[in-house]
PDB file of C-alpha atoms in Angstrom:
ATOM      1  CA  UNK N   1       0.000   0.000   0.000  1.00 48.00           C
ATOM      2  CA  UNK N   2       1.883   3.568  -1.008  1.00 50.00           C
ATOM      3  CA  UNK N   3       1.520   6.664   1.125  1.00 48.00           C
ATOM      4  CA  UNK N   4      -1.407   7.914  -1.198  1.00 49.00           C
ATOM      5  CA  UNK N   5      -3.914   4.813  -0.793  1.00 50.00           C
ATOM      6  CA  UNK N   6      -5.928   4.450   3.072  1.00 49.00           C
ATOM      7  CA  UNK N   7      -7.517   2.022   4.529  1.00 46.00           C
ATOM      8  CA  UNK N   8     -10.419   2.889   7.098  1.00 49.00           C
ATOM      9  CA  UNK N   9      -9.767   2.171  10.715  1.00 46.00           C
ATOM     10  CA  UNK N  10     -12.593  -0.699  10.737  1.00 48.00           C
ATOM     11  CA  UNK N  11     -10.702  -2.896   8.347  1.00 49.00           C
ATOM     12  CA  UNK N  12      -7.514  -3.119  10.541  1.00 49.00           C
ATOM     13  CA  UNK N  13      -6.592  -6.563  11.220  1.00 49.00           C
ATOM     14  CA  UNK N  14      -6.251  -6.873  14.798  1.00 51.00           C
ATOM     15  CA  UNK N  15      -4.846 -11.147  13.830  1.00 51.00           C
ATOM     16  CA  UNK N  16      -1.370 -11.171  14.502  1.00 48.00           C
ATOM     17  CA  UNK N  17      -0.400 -13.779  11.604  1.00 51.00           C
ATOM     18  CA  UNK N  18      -1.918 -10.767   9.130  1.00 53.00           C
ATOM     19  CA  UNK N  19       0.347  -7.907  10.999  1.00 48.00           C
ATOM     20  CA  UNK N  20       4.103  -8.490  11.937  1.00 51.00           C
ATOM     21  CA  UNK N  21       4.506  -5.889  14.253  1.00 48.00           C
ATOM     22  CA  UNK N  22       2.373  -4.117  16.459  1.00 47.00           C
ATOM     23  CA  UNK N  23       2.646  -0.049  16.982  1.00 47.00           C
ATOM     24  CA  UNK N  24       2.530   1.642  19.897  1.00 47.00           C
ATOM     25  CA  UNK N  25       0.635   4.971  20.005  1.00 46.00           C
ATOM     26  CA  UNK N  26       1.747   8.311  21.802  1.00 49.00           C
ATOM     27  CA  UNK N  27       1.670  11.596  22.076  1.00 49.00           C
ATOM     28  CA  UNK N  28       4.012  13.874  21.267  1.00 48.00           C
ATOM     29  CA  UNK N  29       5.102  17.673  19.993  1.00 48.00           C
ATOM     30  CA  UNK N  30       6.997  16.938  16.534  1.00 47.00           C
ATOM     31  CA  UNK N  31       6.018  18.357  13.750  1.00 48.00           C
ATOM     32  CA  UNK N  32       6.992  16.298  10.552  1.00 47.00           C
ATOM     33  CA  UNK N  33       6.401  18.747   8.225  1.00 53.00           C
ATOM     34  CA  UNK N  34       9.200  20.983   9.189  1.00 55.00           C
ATOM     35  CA  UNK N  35      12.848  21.128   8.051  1.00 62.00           C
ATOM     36  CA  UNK N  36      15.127  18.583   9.549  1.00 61.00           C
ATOM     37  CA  UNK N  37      18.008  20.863   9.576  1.00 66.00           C
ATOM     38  CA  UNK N  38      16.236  23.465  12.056  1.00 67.00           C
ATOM     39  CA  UNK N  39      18.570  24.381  14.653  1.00 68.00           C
ATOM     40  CA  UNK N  40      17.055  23.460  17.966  1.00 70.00           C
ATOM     41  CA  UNK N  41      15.221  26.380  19.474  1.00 83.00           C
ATOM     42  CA  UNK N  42      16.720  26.969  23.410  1.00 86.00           C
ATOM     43  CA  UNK N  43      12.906  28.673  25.327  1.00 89.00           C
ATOM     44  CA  UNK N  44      13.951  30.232  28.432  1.00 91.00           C
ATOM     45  CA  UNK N  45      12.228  28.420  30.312  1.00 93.00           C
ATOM     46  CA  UNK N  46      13.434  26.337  33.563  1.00 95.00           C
ATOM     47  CA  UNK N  47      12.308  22.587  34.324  1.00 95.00           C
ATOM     48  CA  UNK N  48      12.664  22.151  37.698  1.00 95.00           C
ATOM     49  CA  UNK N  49      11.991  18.022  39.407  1.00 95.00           C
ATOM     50  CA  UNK N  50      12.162  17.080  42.621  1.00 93.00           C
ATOM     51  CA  UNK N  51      11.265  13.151  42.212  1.00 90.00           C
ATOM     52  CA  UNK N  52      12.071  10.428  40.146  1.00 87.00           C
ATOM     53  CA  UNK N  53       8.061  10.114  39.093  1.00 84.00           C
ATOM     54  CA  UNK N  54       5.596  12.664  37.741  1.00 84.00           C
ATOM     55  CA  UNK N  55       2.416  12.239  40.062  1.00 77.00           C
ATOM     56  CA  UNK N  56       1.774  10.281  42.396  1.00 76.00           C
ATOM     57  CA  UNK N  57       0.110   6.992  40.806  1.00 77.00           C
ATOM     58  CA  UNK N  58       2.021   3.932  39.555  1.00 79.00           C
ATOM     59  CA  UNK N  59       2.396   5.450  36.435  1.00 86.00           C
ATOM     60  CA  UNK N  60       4.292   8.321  37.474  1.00 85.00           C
ATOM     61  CA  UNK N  61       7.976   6.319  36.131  1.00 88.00           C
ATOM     62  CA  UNK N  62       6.305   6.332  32.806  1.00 89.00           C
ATOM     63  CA  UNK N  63       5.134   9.514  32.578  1.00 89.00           C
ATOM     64  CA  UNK N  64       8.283  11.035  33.354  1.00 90.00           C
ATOM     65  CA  UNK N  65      10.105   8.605  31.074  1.00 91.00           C
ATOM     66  CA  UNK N  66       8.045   9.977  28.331  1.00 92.00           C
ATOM     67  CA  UNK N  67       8.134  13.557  28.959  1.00 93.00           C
ATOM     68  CA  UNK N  68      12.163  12.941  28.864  1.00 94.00           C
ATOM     69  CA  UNK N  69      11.471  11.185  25.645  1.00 93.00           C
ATOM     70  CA  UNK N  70       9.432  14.119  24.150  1.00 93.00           C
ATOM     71  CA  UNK N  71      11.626  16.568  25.383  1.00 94.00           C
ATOM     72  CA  UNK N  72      15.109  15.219  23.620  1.00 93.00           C
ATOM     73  CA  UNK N  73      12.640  14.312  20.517  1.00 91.00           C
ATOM     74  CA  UNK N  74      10.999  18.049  20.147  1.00 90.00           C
ATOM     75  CA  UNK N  75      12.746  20.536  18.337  1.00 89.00           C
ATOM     76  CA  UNK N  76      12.127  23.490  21.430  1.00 91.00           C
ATOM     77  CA  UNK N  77      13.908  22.791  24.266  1.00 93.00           C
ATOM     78  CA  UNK N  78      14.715  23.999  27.953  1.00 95.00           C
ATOM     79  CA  UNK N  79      16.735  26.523  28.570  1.00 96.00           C
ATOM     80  CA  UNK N  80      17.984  25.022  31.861  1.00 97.00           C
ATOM     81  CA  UNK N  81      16.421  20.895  33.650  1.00 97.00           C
ATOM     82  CA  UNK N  82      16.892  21.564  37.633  1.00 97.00           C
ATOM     83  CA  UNK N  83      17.527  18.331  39.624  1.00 97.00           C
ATOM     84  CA  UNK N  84      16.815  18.775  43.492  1.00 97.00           C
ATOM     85  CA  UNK N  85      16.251  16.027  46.198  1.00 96.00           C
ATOM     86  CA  UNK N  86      15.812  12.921  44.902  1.00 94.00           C
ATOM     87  CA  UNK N  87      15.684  13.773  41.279  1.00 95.00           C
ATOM     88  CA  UNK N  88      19.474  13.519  41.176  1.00 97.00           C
ATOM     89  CA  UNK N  89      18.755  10.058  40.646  1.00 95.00           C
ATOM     90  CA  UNK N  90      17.623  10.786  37.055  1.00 95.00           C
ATOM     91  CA  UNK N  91      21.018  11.414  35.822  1.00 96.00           C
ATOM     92  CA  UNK N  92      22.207   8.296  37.044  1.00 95.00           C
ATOM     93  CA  UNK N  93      21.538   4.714  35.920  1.00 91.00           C
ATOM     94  CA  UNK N  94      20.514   3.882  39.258  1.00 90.00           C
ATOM     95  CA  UNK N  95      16.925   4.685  38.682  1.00 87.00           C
ATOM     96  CA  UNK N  96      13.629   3.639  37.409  1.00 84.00           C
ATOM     97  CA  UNK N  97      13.585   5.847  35.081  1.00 86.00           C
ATOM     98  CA  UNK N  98      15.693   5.373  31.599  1.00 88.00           C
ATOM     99  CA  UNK N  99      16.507   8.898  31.606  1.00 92.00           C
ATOM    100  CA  UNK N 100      19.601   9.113  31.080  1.00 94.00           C
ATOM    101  CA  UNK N 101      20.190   9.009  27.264  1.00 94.00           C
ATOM    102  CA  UNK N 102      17.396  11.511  26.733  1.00 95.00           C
ATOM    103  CA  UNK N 103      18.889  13.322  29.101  1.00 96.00           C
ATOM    104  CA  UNK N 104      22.869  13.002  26.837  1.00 96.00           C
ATOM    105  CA  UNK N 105      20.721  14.169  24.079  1.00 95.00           C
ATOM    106  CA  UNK N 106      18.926  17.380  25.387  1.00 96.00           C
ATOM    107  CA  UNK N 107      23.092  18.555  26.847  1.00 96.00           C
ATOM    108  CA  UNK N 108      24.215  17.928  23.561  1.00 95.00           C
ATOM    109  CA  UNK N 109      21.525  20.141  22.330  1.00 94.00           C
ATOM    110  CA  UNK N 110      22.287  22.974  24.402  1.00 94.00           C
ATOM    111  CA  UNK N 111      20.064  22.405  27.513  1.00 96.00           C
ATOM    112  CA  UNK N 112      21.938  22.907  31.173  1.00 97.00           C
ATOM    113  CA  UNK N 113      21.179  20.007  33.428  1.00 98.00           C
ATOM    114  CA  UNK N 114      21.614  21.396  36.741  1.00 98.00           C
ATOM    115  CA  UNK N 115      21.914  19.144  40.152  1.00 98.00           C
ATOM    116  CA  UNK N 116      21.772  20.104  43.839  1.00 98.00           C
ATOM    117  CA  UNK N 117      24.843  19.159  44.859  1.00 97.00           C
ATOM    118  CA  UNK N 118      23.512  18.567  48.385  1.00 97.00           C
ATOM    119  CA  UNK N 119      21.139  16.504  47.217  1.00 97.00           C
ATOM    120  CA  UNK N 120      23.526  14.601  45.546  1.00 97.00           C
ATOM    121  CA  UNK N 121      26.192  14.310  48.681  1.00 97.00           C
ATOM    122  CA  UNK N 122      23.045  13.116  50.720  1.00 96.00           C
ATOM    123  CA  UNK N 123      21.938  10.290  48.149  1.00 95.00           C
ATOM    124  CA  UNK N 124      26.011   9.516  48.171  1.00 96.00           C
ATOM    125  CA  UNK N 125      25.671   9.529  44.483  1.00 95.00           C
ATOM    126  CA  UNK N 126      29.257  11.763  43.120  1.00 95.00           C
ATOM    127  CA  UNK N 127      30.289   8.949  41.432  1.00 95.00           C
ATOM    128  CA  UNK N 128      27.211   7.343  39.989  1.00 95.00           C
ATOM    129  CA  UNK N 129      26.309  10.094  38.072  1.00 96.00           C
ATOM    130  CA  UNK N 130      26.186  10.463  34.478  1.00 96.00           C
ATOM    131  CA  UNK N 131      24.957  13.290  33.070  1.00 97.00           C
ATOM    132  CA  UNK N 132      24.529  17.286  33.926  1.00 97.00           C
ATOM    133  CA  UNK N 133      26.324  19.391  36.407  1.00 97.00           C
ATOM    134  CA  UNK N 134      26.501  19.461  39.782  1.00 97.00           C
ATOM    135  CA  UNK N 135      26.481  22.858  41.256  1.00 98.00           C
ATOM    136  CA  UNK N 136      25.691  24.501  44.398  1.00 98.00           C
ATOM    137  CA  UNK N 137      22.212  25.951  45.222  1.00 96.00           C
ATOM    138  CA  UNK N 138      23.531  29.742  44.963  1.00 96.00           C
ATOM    139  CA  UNK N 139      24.027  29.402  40.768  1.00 97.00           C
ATOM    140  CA  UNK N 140      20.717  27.611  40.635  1.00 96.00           C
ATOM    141  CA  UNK N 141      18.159  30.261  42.727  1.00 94.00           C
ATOM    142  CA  UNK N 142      20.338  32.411  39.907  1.00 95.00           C
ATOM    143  CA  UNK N 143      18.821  30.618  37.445  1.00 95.00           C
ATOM    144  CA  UNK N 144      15.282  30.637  38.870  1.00 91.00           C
ATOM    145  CA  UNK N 145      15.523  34.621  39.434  1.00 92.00           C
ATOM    146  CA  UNK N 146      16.748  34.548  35.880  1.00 92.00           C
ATOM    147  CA  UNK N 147      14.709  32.677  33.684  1.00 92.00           C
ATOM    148  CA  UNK N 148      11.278  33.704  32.098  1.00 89.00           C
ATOM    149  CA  UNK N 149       9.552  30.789  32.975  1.00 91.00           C
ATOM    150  CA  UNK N 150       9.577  28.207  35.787  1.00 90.00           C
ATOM    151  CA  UNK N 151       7.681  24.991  35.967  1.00 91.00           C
ATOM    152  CA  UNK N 152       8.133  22.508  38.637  1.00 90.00           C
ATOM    153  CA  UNK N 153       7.207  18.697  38.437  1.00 85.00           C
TER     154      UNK N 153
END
């Protein structure tokens, strides 16, 4: 079948000997239609998490797992990610959370991944983590008094 011919929803096989691979639905903010070779736009805007779940329901790993996933996907981007309390364990492969890859990619885009680096001393984490920066609380209320928008999670 080529890209110009549909067929309806109601005559989708739902047999798995007809269909080879199943596909897995979400939502995200991508926009096909636009150039690939875009630069990234950097919003100044600040993420800020304080947990290594969104919510508090069992799906709160996921959720967060996919907002990092839509995140290093989407073509706007954080200015800064803050990491306090037990979010440090984001950035490490000790959580979970697959984060961290999504988390390579949005650096290597230009995003600042900030950690608490009390938070981190307390968790005993120095040498577990993998990604981001660890700073002290002074540059990141900086940031906070800096940035144009704040949202916490």
């Amino acid at each position: 079948m080529n890209q110009s011919e549909t067929k309806p929803f109601g005559d989708l096989s739902n047999n798995e000997e007809e269909s080879p691979f199943y596909i897995k639905m979400a939502e995200h903010n991508l926009n096909y239609d636009e150039d690939p070779n875009k630069p990234v736009q950097i919003k100044d805007i600040a993420l800020c998490f304080t947990s290594c779940k969104w919510g508090q329901g069992e799906q709160g790993y996921q959720l967060l797992e996919n907002l990092f996933l839509s995140l290093s996907s989407s073509r706007e981007k954080p200015r800064f990610i803050i990491f306090l309390d037990a979010a440090v364990f984001l950035c490490t492969n000790e959580c979970m959370v697959e984060s961290v890859e999504c988390l390579k990619q949005l650096e290597e885009a230009g995003v600042q991944l900030l950690l608490h680096e009390k938070s981190v001393q307390e968790h005993q984490l120095m040498t577990s983590i993998q990604v981001g920066n660890i700073v002290k609380f002074q540059q990141i209320s900086r940031v906070l008094m800096d940035v144009g928008n704040f949202i916490n999670f």
